[in-house]
Structure formats: structure tokens, C-alpha cells
Tab-separated table of C-alpha atoms and ligand atoms in Angstrom:
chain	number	residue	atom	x	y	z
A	1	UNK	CA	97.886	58.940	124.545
A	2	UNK	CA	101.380	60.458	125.318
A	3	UNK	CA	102.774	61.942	121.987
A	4	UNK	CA	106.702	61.028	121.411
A	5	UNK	CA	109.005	62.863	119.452
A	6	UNK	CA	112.398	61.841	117.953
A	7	UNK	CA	114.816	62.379	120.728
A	8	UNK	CA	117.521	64.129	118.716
A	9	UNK	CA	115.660	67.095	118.367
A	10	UNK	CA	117.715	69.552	120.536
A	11	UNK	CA	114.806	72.167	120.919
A	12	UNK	CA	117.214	74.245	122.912
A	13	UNK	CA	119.260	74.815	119.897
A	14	UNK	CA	116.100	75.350	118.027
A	15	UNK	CA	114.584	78.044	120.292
A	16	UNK	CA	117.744	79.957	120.803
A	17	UNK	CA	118.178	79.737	116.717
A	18	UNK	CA	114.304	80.522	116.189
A	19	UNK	CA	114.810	83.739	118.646
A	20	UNK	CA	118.217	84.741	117.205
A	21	UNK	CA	116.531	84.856	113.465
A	22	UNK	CA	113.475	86.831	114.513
A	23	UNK	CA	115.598	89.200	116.591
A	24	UNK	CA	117.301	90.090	113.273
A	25	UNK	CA	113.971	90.407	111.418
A	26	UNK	CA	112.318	92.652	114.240
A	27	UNK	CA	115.556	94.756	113.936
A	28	UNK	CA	115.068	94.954	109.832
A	29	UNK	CA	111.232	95.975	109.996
A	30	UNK	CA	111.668	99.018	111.285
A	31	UNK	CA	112.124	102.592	109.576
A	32	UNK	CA	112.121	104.521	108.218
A	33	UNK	CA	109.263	105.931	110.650
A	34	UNK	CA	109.480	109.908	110.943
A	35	UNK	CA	110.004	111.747	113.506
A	36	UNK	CA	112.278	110.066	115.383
A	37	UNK	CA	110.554	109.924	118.526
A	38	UNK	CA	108.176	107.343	117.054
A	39	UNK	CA	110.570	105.395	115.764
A	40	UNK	CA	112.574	105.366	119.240
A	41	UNK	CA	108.837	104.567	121.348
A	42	UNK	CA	108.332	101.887	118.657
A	43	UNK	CA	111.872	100.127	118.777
A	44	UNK	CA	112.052	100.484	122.861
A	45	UNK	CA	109.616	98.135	123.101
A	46	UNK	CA	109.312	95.955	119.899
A	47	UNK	CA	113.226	95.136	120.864
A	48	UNK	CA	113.044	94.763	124.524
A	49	UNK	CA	113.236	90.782	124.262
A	50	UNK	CA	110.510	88.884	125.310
A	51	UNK	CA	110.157	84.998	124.530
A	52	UNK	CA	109.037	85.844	120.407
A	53	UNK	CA	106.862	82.808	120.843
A	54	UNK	CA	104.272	83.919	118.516
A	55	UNK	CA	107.021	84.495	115.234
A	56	UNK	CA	108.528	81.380	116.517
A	57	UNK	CA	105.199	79.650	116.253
A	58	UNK	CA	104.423	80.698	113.184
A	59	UNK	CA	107.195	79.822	111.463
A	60	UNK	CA	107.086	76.161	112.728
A	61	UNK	CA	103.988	75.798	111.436
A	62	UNK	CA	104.375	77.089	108.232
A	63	UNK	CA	107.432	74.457	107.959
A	64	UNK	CA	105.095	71.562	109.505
A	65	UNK	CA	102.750	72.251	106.718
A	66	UNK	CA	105.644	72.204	104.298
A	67	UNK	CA	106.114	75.678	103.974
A	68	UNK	CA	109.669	77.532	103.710
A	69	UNK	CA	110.051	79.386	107.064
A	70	UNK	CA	111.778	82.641	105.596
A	71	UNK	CA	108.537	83.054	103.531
A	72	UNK	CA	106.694	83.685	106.973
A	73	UNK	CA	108.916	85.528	108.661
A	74	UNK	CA	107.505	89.401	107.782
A	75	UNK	CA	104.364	87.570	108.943
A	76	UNK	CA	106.388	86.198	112.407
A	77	UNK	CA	107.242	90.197	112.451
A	78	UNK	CA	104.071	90.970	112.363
A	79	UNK	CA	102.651	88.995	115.320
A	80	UNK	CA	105.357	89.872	117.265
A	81	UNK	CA	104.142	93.641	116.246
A	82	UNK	CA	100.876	93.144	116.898
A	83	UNK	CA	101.855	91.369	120.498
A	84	UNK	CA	104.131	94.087	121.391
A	85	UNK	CA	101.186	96.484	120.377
A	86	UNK	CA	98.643	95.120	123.193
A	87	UNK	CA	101.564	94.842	125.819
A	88	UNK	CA	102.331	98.752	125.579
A	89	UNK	CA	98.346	99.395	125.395
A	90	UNK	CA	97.882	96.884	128.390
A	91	UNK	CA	100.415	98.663	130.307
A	92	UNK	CA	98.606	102.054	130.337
A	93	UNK	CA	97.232	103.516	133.119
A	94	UNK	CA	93.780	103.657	131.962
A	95	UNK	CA	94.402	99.976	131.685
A	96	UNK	CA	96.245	97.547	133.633
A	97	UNK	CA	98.462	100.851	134.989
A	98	UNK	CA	102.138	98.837	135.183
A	99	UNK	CA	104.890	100.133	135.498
A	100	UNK	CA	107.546	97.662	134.685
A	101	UNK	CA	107.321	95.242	131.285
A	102	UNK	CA	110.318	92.774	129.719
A	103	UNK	CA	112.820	93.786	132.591
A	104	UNK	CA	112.305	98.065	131.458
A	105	UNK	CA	110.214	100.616	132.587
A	106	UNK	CA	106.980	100.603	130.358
A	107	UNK	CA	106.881	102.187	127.217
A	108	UNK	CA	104.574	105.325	128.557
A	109	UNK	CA	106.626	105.637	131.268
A	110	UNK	CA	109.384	106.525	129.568
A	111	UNK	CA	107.772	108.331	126.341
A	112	UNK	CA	104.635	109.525	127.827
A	113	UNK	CA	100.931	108.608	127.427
A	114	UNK	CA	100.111	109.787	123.905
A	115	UNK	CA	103.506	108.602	122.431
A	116	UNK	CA	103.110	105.069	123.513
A	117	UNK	CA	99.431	105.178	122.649
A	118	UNK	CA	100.363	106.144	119.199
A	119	UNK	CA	103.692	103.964	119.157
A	120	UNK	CA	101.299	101.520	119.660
A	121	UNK	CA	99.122	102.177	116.885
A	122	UNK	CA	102.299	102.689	114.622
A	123	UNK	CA	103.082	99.135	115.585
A	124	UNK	CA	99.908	97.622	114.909
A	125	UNK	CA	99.062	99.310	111.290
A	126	UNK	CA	102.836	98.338	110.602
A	127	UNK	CA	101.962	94.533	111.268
A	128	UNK	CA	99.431	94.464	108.635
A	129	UNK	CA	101.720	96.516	106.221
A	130	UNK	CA	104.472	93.472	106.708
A	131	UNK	CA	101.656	91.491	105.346
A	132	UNK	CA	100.214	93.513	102.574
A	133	UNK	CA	103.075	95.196	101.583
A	134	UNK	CA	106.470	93.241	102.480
A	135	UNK	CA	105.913	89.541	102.316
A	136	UNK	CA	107.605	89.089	98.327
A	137	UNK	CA	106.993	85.198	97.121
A	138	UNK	CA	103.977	84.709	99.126
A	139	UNK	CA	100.816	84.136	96.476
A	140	UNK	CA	98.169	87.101	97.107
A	141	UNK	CA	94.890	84.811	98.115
A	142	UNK	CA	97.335	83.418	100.822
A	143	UNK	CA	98.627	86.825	102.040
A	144	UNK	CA	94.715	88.135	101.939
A	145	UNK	CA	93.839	84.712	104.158
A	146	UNK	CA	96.843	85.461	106.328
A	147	UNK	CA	94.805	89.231	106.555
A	148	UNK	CA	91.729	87.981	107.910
A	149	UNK	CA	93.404	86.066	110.579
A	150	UNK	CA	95.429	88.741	111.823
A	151	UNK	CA	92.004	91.375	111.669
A	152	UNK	CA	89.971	88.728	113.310
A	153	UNK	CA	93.115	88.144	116.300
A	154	UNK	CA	93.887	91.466	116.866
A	155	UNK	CA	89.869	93.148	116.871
A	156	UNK	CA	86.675	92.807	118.848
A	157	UNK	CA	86.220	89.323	117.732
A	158	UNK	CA	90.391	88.416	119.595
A	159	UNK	CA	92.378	90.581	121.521
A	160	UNK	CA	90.188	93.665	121.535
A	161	UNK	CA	86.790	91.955	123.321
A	162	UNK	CA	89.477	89.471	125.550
A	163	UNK	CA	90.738	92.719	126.884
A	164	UNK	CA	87.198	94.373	127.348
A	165	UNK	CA	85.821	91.708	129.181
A	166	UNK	CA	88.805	91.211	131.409
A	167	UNK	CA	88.351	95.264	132.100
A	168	UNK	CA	84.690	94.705	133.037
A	169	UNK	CA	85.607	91.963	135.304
A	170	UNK	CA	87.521	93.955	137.680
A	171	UNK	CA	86.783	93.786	141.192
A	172	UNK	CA	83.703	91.252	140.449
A	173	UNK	CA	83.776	87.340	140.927
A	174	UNK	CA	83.890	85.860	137.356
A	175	UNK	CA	83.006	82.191	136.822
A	176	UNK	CA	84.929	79.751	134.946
A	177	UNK	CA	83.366	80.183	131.447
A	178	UNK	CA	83.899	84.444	131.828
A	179	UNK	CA	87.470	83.461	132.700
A	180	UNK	CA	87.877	80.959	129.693
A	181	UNK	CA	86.365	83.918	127.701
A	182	UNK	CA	88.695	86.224	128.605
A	183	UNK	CA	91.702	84.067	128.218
A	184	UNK	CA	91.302	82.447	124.644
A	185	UNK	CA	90.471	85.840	123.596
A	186	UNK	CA	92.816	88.387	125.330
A	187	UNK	CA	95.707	85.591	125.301
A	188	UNK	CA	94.406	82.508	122.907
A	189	UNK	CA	92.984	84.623	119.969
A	190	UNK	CA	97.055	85.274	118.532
A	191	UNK	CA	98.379	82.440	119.806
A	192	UNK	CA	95.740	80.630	117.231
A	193	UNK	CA	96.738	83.398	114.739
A	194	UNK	CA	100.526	82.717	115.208
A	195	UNK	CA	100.041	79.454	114.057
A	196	UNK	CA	97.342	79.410	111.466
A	197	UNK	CA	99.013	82.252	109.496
A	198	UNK	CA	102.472	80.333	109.286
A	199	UNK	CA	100.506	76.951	107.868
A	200	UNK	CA	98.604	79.121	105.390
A	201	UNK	CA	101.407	80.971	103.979
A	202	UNK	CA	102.547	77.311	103.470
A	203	UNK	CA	98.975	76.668	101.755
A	204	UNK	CA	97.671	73.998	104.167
A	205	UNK	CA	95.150	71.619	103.635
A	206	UNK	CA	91.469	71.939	105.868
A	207	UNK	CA	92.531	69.173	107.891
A	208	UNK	CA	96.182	70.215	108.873
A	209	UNK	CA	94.084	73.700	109.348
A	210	UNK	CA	91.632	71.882	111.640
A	211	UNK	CA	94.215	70.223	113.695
A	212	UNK	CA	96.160	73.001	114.504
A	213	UNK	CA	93.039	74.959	115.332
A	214	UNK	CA	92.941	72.502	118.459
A	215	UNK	CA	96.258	72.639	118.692
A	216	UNK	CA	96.494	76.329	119.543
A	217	UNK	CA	93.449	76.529	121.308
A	218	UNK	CA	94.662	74.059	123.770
A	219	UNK	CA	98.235	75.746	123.873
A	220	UNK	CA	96.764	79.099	123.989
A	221	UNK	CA	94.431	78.727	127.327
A	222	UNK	CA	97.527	76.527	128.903
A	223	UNK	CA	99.866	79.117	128.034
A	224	UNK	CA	97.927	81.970	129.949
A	225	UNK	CA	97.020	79.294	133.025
A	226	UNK	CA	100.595	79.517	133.491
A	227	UNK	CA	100.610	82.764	133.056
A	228	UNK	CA	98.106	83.125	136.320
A	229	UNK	CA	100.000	80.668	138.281
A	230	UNK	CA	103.770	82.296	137.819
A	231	UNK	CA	101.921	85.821	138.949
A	232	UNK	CA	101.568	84.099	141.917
A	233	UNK	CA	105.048	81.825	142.349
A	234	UNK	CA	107.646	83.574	140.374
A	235	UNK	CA	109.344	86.703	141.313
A	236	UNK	CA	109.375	90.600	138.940
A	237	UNK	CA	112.794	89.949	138.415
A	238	UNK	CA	112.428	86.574	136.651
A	239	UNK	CA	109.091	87.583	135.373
A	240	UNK	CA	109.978	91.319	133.998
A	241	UNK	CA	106.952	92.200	134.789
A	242	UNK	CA	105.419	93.332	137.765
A	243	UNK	CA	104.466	90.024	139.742
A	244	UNK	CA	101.275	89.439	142.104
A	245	UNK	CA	99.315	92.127	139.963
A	246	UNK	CA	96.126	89.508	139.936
A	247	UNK	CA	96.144	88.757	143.694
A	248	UNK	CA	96.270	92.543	144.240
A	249	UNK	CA	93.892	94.060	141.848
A	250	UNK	CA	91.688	90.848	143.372
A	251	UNK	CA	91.388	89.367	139.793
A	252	UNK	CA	89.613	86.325	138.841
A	253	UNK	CA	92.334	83.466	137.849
A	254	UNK	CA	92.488	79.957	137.525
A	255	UNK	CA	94.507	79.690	140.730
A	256	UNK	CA	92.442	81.606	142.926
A	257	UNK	CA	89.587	79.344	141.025
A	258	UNK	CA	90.915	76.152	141.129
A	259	UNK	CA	93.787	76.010	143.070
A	260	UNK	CA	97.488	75.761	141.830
A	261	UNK	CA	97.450	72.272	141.866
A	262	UNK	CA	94.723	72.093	139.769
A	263	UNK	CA	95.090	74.595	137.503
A	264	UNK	CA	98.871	73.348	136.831
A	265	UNK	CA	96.996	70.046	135.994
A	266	UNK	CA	94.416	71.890	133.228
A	267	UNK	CA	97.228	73.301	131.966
A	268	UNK	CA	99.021	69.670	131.344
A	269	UNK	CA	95.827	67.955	130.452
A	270	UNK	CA	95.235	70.944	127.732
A	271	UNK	CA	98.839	70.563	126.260
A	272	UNK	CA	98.286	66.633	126.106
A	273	UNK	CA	95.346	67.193	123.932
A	274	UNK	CA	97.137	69.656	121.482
A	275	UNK	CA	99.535	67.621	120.721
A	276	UNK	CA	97.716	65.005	120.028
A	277	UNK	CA	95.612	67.088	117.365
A	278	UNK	CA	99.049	66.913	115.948
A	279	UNK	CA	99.270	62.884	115.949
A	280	UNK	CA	98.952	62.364	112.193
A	281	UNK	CA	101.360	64.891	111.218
A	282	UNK	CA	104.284	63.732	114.074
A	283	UNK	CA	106.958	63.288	111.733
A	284	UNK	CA	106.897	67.098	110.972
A	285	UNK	CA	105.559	68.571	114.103
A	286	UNK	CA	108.688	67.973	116.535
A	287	UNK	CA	109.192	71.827	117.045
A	288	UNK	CA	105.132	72.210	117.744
A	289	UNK	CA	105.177	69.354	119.988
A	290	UNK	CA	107.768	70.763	121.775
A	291	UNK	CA	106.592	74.503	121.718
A	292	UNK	CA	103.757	72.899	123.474
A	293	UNK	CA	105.908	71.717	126.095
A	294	UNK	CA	107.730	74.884	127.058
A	295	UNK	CA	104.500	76.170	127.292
A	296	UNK	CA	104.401	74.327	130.404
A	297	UNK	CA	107.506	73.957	131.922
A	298	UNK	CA	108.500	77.718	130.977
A	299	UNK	CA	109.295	79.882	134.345
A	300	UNK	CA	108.820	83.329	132.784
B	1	GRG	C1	94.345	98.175	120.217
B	1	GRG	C2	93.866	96.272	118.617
B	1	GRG	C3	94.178	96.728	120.010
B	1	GRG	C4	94.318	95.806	120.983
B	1	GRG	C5	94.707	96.104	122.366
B	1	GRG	C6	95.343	96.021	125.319
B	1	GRG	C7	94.638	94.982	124.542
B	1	GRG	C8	93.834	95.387	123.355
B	1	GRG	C9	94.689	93.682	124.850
B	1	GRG	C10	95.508	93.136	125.941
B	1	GRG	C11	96.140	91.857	125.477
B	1	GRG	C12	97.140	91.319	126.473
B	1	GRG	C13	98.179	92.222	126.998
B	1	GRG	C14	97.080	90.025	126.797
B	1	GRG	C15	98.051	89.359	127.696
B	1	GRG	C16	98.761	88.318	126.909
B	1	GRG	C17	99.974	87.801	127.609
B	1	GRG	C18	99.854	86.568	128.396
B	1	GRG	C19	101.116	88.464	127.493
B	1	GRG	C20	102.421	87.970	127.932
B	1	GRG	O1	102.967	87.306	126.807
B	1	GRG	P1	104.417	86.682	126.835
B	1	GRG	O2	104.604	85.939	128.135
B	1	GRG	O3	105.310	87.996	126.876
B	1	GRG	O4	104.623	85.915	125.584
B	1	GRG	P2	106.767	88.249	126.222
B	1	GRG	O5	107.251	89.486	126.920
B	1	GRG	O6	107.617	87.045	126.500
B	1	GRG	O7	106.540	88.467	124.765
């Protein structure tokens, strides 16, 4: 079933709006950390760019599910904290060891091991402080909802076990399920977060809930198929990143799998299915629907 949106939607405008507002917001959230040197290893990488497709998910969800988007934005914040978090960690050498992340040298290259290692931490107890703390308007049993999803995205059960298992897969051939594992954990588990959080600070319904759990599984394993398939066909410079890390470190990925042909087609197959979860809600869901597309056509 191919899902249509209106065709006036210029979701250009709206990305380069979304990005503009969360920008400002990322800016705001900050300070007043003591000593300074925290607060300059926290803002060199929390403002180094990047897409901000997790804030920008979130708030287009909680405005699909009839939710005023400025209400989720210290939520956005802190997803985009919480991201930012696992890229500097990710980055380390007792990790993925890389050197170069968003176009700048990483985070512990420039402030050291144990700096970026705690500006991480900063970052990440910060998120949940947005929440808690800084998010006026929003009812408490939504905020505390909002909570769980975050813990659960960001811990053993998300981020944390994505990123063990990936570690223990290192130099060993991993099957398909071990690499689905990995991905809708490391890369799926705050994707999903991004866009539950924004629907229930909007106070969604089980079956809106339900639908965009599909939604953002779908978009979540897609999104990090691409991910393996520009390491191998897009260049550092467009990427920011260090390119051809997974064919060097000999990593399992859907490419070296499946092939690219393939995989590109799981990806599309994967974002066809999302937005279809999305079918009964289509008048509201243009900026979802098309999220899910840049997904897939994205080149960085
Ligand atoms: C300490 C709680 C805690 C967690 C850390 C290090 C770690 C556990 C997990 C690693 C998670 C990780 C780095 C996953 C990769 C996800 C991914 C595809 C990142 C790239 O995301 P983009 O393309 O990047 O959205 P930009 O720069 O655009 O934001």
C-alpha cells in the first residue's frame, strides 16, 4: 500500500525550521555547569550540528497526537542530550577509538579521556533533569511516563546492551538476528524513544501508542541500514565521520550480509511498513511520513 501525503507539505521548509528551533533550545539548556571546562566539553559537542532527528521526531509526534510542540521541546533537548551522550562515549578509544565526529575532532580528542567521559555523563544526567526538572505545563504522570522511556532507551534494556553486544561482536561473524539485535538496540532503542515521548507528552491514546511503536521500529532499523551502507558509499567529508570504519574493523553489516542492493531494499520495504502503521492517522502524520522518507534518501 503506498502511503500519500498532501503535496503542499514543503518538508524542506519544515526540517530546516524543525532544526533552526532545536538549535536555539540546545543553545538555552545549557549552564550554568561549573567549572568551565565542563561546560566547554559539553557544548563542543552537544552544538556541533548533526541532523537533530531525534528532537525533530519527537516533536512531530507529539503534534500528530495533538500535542503542542513547544511543550516537548526540553524533552527534544533531552534526546538530543542523551544522543550526543553515546556519540562522545562511542568515540572513545576503549570503544569504537574515532577520531573525527560531525565534521570536528572528537570530543576526547580535544578535552581528553576523563573530560569527555564525564562531559558525557554531565550530558546524560542533564537529559533526565530537562525532564524532571524543566518541562513547566507538562502534567507529572506524563513527564514520569516520558521517564521510563528515556531510562529504558538509554540503559541495558536500549542503548547500553545495543552497544555491548556490538562490542562483543568484534572480529566474529554475527548472523542476521545478532545484527538486528544490535541495531534496534544501539540505534532503534531512541529512535522509538524520540517518538513515543513526544506523543505522550501529548497524552496519546494505546492505539496511536501502538502504531507508532511500529512506526519507529521500522524507521529505526532502516535508519541504521543506511547507516551501514553510506560507511561504505559516502565519503568522511560528507559523512563527518570517519567513513569505511565497518569494512576495516571487519564488522558485521547488512551490506557485507546482504549485499547493497539488498539491504537498500530492507531498508525501503521497512519504511513502507512504518508508514503505513501511520495509515489511520494520515491527515496528521505528513511530517512522520516524511521523516520516514529522509530516512532513506538522506546521504549523511
Ligand atoms: C553510557 C548510557 C550510556 C550509553 C552509552 C556508547 C553507547 C552506550 C552506545 C553507542 C550508541 C551509538 C553511538 C549508536 C550509533 C547510533 C547512530 C547511527 C549514530 C549516528 O546518528 P546520526 O546519523 O548522527 O543521527 P548526527 O550526527 O546526525 O546526530
Amino acid at each position: 500500500m503506498a502511503v500519500a501525503v498532501s503535496t503542499d507539505f514543503d518538508f524542506a521548509a519544515y526540517l530546516e525550521a524543525s532544526r533552526q528551533r532545536v538549535e536555539q533550545a540546545l543553545d538555552a539548556a545549557l549552564g550554568p555547569e561549573r567549572p568551565e571546562s565542563l561546560r566547554e566539553a559539553m557544548r563542543y559537542s552537544l552544538l556541533a550540528g548533526g541532523k537533530r532527528l531525534r528532537p525533530i521526531l519527537c516533536l512531530a509526534s507529539c503534534e500528530l497526537a495533538g500535542g503542542t510542540s513547544a511543550l516537548a521541546l526540553p524533552t527534544a533537548v533531552a534526546l538530543e542530550m542523551i544522543h550526543t551522550m553515546s556519540l562522545i562515549h562511542d568515540d572513545l578509544p576503549a570503544m569504537d577509538n574515532d577520531d573525527l565526529r560531525r565534521g570536528r575532532p572528537t570530543n576526547h580528542k580535544v578535552f581528553g579521556e576523563a573530560n569527555a567521559i564525564l562531559a558525557g555523563d554531565a550530558l546524560l544526567t542533564r537529559a533526565f533533569e530537562m525532564v524532571a526538572l524543566r518541562s513547566p505545563g507538562v502534567a507529572p504522570e506524563r513527564l514520569l511516563r516520558v521517564l521510563g522511556e528515556l531510562s529504558l532507551a538509554a540503559g541495558a534494556p536500549g542503548l547500553v546492551g545495543g552497544q555491548v553486544v556490538d562490542l562483543e561482536s568484534e572480529g566474529r561473524q554475527v548472523d542476521l538476528d545478532t545484527l538486528e539485535y544490535i541495531h534496534l538496540h544501539k540505534t532503534g532503542a531512541l529512535l522509538q524513544a524520540s517518538v513515543l515521548t513526544g506523543a505522550l507528552i501529548a497524552g496519546a491514546e494505546d492505539d496511536l501508542l501502538d502504531a507508532l511503536r511500529t512506526y519507529s521500529r521500522g524507521i529505526g532499523l532502516a535508519f541504521q541500514i543506511i547507516d551501514d551502507i553510506l560507511d561504505l558509499t559516502a565519503s568522511s567529508a560528507v559523512l563527518g565521520k570517519t567513513a569505511g570504519k565497518d569494512l576495516a574493523a571487519d564488522k558485521t553489516t547488512y551490506p557485507k550480509l546482504l549485499g547493497l542492493e539488498e539491504s537498500r531494499r530492507r531498508a525501503d520495504v521497512l519504511v513502507r511498513e512504518s508508514k503505513e502503521a501511520l495509515q489511520p492517522w494520515l491527515a496528521q502524520a505528513g511530517p512522520l511520513v516524511a521523516l520516514a522518507d529522509y530516512i532513506t534518501s538522506r546521504d549523511r
